[in-house]
XYZ file of C-alpha atoms in Angstrom:
115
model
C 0.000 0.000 0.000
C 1.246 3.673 -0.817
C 0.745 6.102 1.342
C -1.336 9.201 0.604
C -0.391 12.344 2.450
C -3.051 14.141 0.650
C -5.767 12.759 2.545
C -7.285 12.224 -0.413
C -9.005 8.789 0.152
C -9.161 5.906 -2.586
C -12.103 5.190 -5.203
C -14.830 2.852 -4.041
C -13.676 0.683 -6.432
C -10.032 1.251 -5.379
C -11.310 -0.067 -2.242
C -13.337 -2.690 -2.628
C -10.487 -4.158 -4.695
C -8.296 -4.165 -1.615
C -10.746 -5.677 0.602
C -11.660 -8.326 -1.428
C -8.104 -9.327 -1.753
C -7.184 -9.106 1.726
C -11.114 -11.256 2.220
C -9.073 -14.534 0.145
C -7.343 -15.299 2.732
C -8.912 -14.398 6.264
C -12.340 -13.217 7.852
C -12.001 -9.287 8.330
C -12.834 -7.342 10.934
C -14.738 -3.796 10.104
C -12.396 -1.828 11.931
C -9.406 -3.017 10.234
C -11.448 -1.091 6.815
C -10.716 2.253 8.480
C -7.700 1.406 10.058
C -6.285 0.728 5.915
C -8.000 3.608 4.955
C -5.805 5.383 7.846
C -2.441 4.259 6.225
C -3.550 5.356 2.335
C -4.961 8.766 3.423
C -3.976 9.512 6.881
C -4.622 13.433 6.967
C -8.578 12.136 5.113
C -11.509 13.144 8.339
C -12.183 10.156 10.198
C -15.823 10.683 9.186
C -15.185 10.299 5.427
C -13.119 7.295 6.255
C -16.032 5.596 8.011
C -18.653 6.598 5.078
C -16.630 5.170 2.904
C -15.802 2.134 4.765
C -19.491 1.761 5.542
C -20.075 2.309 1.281
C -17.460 -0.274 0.953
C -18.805 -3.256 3.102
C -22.482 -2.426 1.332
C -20.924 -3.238 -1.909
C -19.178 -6.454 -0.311
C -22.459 -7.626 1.082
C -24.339 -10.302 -0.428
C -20.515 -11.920 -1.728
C -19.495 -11.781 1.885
C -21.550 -12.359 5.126
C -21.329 -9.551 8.171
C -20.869 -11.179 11.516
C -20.820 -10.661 14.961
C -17.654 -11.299 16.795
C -15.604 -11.831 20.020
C -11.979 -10.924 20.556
C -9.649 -12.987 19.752
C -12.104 -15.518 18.212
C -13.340 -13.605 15.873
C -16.946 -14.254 13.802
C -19.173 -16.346 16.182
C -22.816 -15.992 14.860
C -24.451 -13.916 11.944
C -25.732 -10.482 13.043
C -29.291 -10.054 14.246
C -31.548 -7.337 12.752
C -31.104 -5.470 15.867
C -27.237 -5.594 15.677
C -27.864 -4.647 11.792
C -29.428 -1.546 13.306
C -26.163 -0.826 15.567
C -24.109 -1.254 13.209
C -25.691 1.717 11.269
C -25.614 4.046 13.792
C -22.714 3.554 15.885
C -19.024 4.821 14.803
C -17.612 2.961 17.145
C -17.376 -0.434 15.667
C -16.126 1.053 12.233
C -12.710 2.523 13.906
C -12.749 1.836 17.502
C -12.934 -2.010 18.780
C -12.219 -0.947 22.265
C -15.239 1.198 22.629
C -17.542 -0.701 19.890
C -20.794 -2.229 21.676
C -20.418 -4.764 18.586
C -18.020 -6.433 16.922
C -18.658 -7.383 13.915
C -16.536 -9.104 10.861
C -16.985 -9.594 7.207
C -16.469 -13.187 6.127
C -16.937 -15.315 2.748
C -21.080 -17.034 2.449
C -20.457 -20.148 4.181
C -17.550 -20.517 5.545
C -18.151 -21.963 8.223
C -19.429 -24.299 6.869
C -16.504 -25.833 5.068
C -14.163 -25.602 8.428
């Protein structure tokens, strides 16, 4: 990855492209979509980074599968509507783990089922 002192933040595209690359080889963790957008466009506004982060796992959605999580075990159960609901309204679990009330990762359609 190059970094961007701009702050100018990569295309959706741009993005979803590095997602779904990093997504061949490991569940992903929402945060960690922020926390990548942090290192390509560091001076970008946190909020931009976590509207296009939320943008991002729309467009990944339906491909992937958005779970709920526990540290370090990572996806445990597919999220509720209710948990849907906090994930669209709180920050937290886009850049902030420690603070999120959910954590929540993407992960390939069935994979757990082949494990």
């Amino acid at each position: 990855m190059t970094e961007n002192r701009t702050g100018t933040l990569p295309s959706l595209d741009r993005l979803v492209y590095l997602l779904s690359g990093e997504l061949q080889s490991d569940d992903l963790p929402l945060w960690e979509i922020v926390w990548m957008l942090n290192a390509l466009a560091p001076a970008a506004l946190l909020d931009d980074k976590i509207r296009l982060a939320r943008h991002a796992a729309s467009v990944l959605v339906g491909q992937y599968d958005l779970w709920r999580g526990e540290w370090p075990n990572g996806p445990v159960a597919p999220l509720t509507e209710a948990e849907l609901q906090t994930l669209a309204t709180d920050d937290a679990v886009w850049h902030d783990p420690e603070h999120a009330t959910l954590l929540v990762w993407i992960r390939e359609d069935g994979s757990g089922a082949a494990d």
